[in-house]
Short mmCIF file of C-alpha atoms (C1' of nucleotides) in Angstrom, two decimals:
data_model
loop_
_atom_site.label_atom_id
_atom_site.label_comp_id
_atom_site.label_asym_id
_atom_site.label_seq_id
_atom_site.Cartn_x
_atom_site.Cartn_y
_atom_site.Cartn_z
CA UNK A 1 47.10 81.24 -31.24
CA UNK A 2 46.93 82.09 -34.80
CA UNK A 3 46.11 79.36 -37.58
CA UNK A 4 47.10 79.83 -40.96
CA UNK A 5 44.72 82.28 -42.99
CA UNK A 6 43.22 79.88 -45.86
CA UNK A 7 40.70 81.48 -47.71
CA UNK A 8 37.18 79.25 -47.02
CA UNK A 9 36.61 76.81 -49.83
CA UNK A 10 33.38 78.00 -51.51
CA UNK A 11 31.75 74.47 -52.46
CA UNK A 12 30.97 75.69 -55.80
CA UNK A 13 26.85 76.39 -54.84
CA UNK A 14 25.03 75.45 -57.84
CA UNK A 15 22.51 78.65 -58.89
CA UNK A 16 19.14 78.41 -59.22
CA UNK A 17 17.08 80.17 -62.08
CA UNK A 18 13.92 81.58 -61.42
CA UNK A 19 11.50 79.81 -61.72
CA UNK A 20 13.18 76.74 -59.43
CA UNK A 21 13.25 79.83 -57.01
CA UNK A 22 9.64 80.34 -57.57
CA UNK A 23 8.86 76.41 -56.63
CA UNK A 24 11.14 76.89 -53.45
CA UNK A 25 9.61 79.81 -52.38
CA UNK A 26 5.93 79.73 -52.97
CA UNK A 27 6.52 82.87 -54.56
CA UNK A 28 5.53 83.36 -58.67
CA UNK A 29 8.07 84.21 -61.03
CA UNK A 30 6.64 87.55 -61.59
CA UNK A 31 6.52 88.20 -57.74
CA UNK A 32 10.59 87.45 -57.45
CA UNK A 33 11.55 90.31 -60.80
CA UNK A 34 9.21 92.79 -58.63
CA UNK A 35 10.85 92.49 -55.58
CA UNK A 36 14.42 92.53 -57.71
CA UNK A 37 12.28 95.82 -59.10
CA UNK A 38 11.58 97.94 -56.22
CA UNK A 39 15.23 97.06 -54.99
CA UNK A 40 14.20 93.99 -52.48
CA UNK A 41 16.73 91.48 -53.73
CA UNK A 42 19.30 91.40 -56.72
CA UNK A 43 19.82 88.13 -57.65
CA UNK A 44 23.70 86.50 -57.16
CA UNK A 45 24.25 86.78 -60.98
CA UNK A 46 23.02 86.53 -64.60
CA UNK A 47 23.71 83.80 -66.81
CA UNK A 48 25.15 84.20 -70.94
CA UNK A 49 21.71 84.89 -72.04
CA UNK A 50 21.51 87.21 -68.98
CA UNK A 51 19.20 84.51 -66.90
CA UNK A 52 18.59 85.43 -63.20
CA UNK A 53 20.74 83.48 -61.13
CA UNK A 54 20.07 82.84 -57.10
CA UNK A 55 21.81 81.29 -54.73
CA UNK A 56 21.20 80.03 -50.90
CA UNK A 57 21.02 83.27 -49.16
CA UNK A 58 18.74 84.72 -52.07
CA UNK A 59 16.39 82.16 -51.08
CA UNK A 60 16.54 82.60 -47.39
CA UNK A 61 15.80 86.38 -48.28
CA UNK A 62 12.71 85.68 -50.88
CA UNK A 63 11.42 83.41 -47.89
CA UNK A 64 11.49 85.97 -45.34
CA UNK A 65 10.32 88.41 -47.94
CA UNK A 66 7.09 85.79 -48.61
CA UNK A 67 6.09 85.87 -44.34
CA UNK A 68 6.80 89.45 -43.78
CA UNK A 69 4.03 89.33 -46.83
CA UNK A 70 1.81 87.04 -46.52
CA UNK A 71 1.66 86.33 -42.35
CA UNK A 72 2.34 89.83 -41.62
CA UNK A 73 1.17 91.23 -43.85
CA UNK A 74 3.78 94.34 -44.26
CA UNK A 75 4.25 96.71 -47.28
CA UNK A 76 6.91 96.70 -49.58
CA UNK A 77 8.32 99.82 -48.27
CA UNK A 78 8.00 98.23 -44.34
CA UNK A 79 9.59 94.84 -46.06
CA UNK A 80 12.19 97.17 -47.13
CA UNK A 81 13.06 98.63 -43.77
CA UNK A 82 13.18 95.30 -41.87
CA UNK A 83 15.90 93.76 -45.08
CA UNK A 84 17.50 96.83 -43.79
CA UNK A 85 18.23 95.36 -40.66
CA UNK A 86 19.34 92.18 -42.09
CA UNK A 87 21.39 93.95 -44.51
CA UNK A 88 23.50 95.65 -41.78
CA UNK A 89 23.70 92.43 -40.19
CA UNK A 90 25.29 90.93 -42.95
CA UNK A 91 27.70 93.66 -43.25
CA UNK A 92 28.42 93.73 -39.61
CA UNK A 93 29.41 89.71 -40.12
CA UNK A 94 32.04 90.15 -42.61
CA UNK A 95 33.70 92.83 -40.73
CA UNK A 96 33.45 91.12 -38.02
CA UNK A 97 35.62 88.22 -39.63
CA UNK A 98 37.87 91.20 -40.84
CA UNK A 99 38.88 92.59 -37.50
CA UNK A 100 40.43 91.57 -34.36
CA UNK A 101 39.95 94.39 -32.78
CA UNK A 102 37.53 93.71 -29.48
CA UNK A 103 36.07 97.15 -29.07
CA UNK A 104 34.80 97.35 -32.53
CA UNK A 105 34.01 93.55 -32.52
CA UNK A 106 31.72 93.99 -29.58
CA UNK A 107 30.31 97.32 -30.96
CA UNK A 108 29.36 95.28 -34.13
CA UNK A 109 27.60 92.51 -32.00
CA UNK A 110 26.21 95.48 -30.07
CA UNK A 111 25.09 97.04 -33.25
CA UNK A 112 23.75 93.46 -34.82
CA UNK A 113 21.36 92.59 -31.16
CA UNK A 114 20.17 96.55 -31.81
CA UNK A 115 18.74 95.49 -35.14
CA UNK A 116 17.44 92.06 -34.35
CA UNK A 117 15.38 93.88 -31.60
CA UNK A 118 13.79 96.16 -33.60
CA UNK A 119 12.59 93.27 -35.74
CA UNK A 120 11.32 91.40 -32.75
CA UNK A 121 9.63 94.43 -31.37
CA UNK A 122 7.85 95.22 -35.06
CA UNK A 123 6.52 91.60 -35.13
CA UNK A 124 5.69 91.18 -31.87
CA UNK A 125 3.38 94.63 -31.93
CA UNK A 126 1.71 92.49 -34.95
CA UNK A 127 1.13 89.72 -32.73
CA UNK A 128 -0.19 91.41 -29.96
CA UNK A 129 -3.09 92.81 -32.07
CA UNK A 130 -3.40 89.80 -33.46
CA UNK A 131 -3.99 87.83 -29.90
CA UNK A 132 -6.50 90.18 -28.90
CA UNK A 133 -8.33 89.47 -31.90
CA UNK A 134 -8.03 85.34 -31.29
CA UNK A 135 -9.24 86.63 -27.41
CA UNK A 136 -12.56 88.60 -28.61
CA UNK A 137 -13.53 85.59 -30.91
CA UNK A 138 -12.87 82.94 -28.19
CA UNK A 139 -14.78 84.62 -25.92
CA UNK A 140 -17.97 85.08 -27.92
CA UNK A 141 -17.08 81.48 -28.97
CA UNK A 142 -17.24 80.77 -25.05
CA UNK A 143 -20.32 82.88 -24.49
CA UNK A 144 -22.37 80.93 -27.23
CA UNK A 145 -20.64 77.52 -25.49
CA UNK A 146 -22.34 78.47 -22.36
CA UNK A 147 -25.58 79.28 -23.66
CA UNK A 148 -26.09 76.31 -25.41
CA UNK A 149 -25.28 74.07 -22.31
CA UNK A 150 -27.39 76.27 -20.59
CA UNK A 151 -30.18 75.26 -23.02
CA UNK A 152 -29.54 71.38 -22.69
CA UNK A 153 -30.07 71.90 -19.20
CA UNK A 154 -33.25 73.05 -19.67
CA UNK A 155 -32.69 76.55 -18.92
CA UNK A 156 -33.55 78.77 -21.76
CA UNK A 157 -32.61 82.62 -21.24
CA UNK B 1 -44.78 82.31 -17.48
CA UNK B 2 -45.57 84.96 -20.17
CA UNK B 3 -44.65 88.62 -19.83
CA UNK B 4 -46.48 90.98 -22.04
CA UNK B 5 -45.04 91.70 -25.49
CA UNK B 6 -43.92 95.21 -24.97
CA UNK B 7 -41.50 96.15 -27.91
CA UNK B 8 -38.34 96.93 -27.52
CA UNK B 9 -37.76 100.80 -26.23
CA UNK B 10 -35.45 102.33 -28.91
CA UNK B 11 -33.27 104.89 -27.49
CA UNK B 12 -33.52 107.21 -30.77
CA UNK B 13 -29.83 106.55 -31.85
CA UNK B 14 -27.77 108.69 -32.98
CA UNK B 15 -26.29 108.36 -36.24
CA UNK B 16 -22.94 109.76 -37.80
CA UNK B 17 -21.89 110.89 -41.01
CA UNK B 18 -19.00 109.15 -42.80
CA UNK B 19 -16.41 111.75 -41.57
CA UNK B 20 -17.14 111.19 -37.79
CA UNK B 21 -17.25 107.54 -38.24
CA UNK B 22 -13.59 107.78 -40.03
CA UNK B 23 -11.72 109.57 -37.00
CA UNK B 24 -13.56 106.65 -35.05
CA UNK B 25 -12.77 104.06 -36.66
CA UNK B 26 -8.64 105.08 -38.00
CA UNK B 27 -10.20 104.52 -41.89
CA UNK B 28 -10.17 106.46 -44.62
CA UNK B 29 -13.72 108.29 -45.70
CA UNK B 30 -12.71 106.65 -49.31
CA UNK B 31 -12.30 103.31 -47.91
CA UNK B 32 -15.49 103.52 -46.05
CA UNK B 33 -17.34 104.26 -49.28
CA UNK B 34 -15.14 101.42 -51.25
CA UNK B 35 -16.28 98.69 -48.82
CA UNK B 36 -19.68 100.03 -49.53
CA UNK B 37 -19.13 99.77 -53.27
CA UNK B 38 -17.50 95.97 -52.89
CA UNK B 39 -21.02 94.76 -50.91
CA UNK B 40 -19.11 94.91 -47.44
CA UNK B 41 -21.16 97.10 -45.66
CA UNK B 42 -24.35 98.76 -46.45
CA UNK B 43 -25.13 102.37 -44.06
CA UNK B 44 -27.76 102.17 -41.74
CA UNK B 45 -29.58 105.07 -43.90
CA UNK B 46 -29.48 108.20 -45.87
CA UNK B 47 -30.12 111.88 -44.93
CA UNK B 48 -32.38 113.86 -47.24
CA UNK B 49 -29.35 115.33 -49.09
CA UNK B 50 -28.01 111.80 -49.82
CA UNK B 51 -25.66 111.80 -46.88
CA UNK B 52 -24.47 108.34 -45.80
CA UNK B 53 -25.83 107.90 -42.17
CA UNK B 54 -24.10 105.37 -40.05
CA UNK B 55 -25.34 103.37 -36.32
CA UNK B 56 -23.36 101.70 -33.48
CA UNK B 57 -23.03 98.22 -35.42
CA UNK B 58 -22.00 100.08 -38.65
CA UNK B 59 -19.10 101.36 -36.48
CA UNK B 60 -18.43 97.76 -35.07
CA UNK B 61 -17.96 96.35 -38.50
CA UNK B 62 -16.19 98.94 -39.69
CA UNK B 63 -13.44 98.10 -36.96
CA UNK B 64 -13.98 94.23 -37.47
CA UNK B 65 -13.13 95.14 -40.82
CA UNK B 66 -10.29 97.37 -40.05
CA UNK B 67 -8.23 94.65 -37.63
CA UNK B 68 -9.09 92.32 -40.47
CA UNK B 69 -7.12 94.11 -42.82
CA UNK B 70 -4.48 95.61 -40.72
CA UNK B 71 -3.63 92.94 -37.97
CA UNK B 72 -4.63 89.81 -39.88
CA UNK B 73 -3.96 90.84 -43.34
CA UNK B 74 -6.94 89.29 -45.27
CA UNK B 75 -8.07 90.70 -48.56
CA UNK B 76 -11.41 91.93 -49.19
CA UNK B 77 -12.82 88.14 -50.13
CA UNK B 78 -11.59 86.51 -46.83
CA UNK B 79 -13.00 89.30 -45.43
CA UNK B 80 -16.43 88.96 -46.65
CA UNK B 81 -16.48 85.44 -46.02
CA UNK B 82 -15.57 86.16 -42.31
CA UNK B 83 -18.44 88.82 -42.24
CA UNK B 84 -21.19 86.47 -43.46
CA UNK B 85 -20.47 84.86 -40.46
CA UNK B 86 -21.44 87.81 -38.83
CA UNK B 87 -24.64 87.88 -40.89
CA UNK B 88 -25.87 84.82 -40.12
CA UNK B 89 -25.43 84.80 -36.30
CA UNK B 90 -27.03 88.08 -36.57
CA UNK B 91 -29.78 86.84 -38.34
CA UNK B 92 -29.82 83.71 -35.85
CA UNK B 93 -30.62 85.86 -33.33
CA UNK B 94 -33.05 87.42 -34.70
CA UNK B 95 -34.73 83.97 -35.07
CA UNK B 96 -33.99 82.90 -31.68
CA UNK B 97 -35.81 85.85 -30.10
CA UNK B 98 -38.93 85.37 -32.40
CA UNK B 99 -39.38 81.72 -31.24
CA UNK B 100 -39.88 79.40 -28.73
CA UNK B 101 -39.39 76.13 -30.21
CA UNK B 102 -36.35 74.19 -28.21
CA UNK B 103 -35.87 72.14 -30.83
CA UNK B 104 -35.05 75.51 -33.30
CA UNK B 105 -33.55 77.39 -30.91
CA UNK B 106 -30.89 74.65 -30.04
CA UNK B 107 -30.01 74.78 -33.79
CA UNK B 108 -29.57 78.48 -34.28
CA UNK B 109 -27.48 78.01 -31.50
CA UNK B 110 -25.54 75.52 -32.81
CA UNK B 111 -25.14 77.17 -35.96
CA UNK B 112 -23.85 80.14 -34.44
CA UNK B 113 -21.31 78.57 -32.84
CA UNK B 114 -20.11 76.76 -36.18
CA UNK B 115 -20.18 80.05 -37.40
CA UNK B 116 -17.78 81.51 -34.61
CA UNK B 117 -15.82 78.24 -34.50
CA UNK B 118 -14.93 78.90 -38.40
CA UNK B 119 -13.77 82.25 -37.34
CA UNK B 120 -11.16 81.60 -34.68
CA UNK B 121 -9.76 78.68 -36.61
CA UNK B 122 -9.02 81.12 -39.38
CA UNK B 123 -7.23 83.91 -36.83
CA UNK B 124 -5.91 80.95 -35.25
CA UNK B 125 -4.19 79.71 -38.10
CA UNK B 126 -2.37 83.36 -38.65
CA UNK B 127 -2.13 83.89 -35.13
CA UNK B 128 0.36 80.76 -35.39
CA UNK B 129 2.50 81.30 -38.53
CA UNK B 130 3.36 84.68 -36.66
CA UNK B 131 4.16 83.21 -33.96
CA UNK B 132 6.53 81.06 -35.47
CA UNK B 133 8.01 83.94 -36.76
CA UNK B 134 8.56 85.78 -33.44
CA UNK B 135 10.29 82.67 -32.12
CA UNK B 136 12.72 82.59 -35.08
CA UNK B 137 13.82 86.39 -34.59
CA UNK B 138 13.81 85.86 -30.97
CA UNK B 139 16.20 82.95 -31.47
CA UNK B 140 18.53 84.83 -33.29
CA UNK B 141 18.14 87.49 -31.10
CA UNK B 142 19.53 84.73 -28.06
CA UNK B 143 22.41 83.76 -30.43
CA UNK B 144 23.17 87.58 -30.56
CA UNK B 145 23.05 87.98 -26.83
CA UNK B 146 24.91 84.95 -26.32
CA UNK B 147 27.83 85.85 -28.67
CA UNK B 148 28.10 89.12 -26.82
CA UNK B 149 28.37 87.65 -23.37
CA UNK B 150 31.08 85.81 -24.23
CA UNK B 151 32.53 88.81 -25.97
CA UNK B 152 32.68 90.24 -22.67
CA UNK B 153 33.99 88.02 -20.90
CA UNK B 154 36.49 87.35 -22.99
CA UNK B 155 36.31 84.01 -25.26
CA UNK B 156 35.66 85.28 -28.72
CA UNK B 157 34.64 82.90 -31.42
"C1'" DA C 1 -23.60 134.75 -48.07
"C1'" DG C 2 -19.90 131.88 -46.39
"C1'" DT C 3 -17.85 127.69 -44.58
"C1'" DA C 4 -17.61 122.96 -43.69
"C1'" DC C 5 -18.86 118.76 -45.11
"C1'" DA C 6 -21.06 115.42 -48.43
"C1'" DC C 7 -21.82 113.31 -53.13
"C1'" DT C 8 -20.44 111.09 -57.50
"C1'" DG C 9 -17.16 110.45 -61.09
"C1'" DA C 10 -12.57 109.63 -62.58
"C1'" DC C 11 -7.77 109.15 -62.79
"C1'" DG C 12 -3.26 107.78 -59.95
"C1'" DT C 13 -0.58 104.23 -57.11
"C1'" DT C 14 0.86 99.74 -55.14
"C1'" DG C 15 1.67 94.94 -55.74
"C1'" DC C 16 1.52 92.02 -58.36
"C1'" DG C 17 -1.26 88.62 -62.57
"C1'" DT C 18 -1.25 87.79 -67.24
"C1'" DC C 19 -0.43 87.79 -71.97
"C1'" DA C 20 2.73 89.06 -76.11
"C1'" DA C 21 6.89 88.96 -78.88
"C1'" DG C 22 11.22 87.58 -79.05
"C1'" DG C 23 15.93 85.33 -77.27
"C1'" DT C 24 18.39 81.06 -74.82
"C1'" DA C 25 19.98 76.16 -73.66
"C1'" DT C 26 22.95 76.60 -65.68
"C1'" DC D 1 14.82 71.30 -85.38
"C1'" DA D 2 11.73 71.28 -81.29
"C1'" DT D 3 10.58 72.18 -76.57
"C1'" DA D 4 11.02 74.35 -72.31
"C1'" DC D 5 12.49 78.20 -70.00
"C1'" DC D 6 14.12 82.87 -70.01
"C1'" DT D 7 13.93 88.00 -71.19
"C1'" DT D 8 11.65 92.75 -71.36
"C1'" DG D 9 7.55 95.37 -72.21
"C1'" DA D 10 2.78 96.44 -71.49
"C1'" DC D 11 -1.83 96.16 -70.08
"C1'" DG D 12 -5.24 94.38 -66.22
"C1'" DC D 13 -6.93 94.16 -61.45
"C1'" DA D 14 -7.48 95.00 -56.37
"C1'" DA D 15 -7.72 98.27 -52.77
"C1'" DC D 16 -7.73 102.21 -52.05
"C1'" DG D 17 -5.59 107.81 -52.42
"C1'" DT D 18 -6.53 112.00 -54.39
"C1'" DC D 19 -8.42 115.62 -56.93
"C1'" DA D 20 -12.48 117.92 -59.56
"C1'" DG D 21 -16.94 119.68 -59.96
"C1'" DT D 22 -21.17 120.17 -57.65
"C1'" DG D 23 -24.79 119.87 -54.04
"C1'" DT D 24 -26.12 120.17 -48.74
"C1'" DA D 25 -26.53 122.04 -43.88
"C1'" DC D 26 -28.76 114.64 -39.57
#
DNA sequence: AGTACACTGACGTTGCGTCAAGGTAT
DNA sequence: CATACCTTGACGCAACGTCAGTGTAC
């Protein structure tokens, strides 16, 4: 079954300039240029009087570029290697589209879960740490807990 | 009942010099002396050559310190709020041992748990962003794994 | 007397914050 | 013509890294 190939109808995305990314984001404007920078994101386009332009994924990408920050607390050069992955990814999706070939689709997919589980495995060893942390505080939390019932009832240590 | 007030036994502690309490703690002689110079942590003593002289609870806010900026991510303000908690339940305890008013002692209590209660809600609050984020990659990890599944047996999209 | 470690400056780097001086108008 | 936003420098700060020159040996 083949359907005729019609190029998809971009729906014209209206770009953003900076500092509209900057209120989406919870990023600063200054923040955004770095990252563009040290080679984190190039923006879609420039405008006539070369304004930074950004579209939809750009966004998506400052956001992920904001937690891998500020929740993770990663380095630029760590943010870098996990936009890597997503990089490939987005390569691996367009020639994906561009082949019909089963073998090399499935070695794309293959290629694409390879990636996504080496980002799952680098946040999850963050988490892990971070758990035990939340564990030690909640149990000296509990300890004190006890301790102070255990005064109410009279029974000082 | 009333045992007699023997003090405390000290067992002569040993202390370390900065070097030995960097390979046990994974930080940085320099950063040891920079949270020093920023009012985060103050050495037990000083040798007779000027040599920084650390104990056992040097050591265990060193690492507090450490997972604080490693696994949680906080800068060097959040982290000195977090360790005046520490201060004051240490100080709390201090009081608690040197009275025996109920009354007092139920409200050092009480303020120690405030102050351990203010620290879990803080990790907690991290603890859940990055959560969210391992759920998100994970998700797209299942997409992934799904696609490839039905790659294989046969019903690409 | 030598080696290993410590001390205090002091300058370098990362990841931005914050003007300054000058163009642009998605 | 004015205002709001943009541009590229360039310097400032936080949190250390990394010598340099000198003293210590818990």
């Amino acid at each position: 079954v083949k359907t005729t190939d019609v190029p998809i109808e971009q729906p014209a995305e209206r770009l953003l300039r900076i500092q509209e990314v900057a209120a989406e984001t919870g990023l600063t404007t200054r923040a955004v240029r770095y990252y563009e920078e040290v080679g984190l994101l190039r923006p879609a386009g420039r405008s006539g009087g070369d304004y930074r332009l950004y579209d939809a994924s750009d966004i998506e990408r400052l956001q992920y570029i904001k937690n891998l920050r500020d929740v993770a607390g990663f380095s630029i050069a760590e943010i870098g290697d996990l936009l890597e992955d997503e990089d490939v990814r987005a390569r691996n999706r367009v020639a994906y589209q561009a082949t019909e070939d089963p073998t090399e689709r499935r070695r794309l997919l293959t290629e694409n879960l390879e990636r996504v589980d080496h980002q799952v495995l680098t946040l999850r060893a963050k988490l892990e740490r971070l758990e035990e942390m939340v564990r030690d505080a909640e149990a000296r939390q509990g300890r004190i807990r006890a301790k102070l019932s255990e005064h109410d009832r009279g029974a000082p240590s």
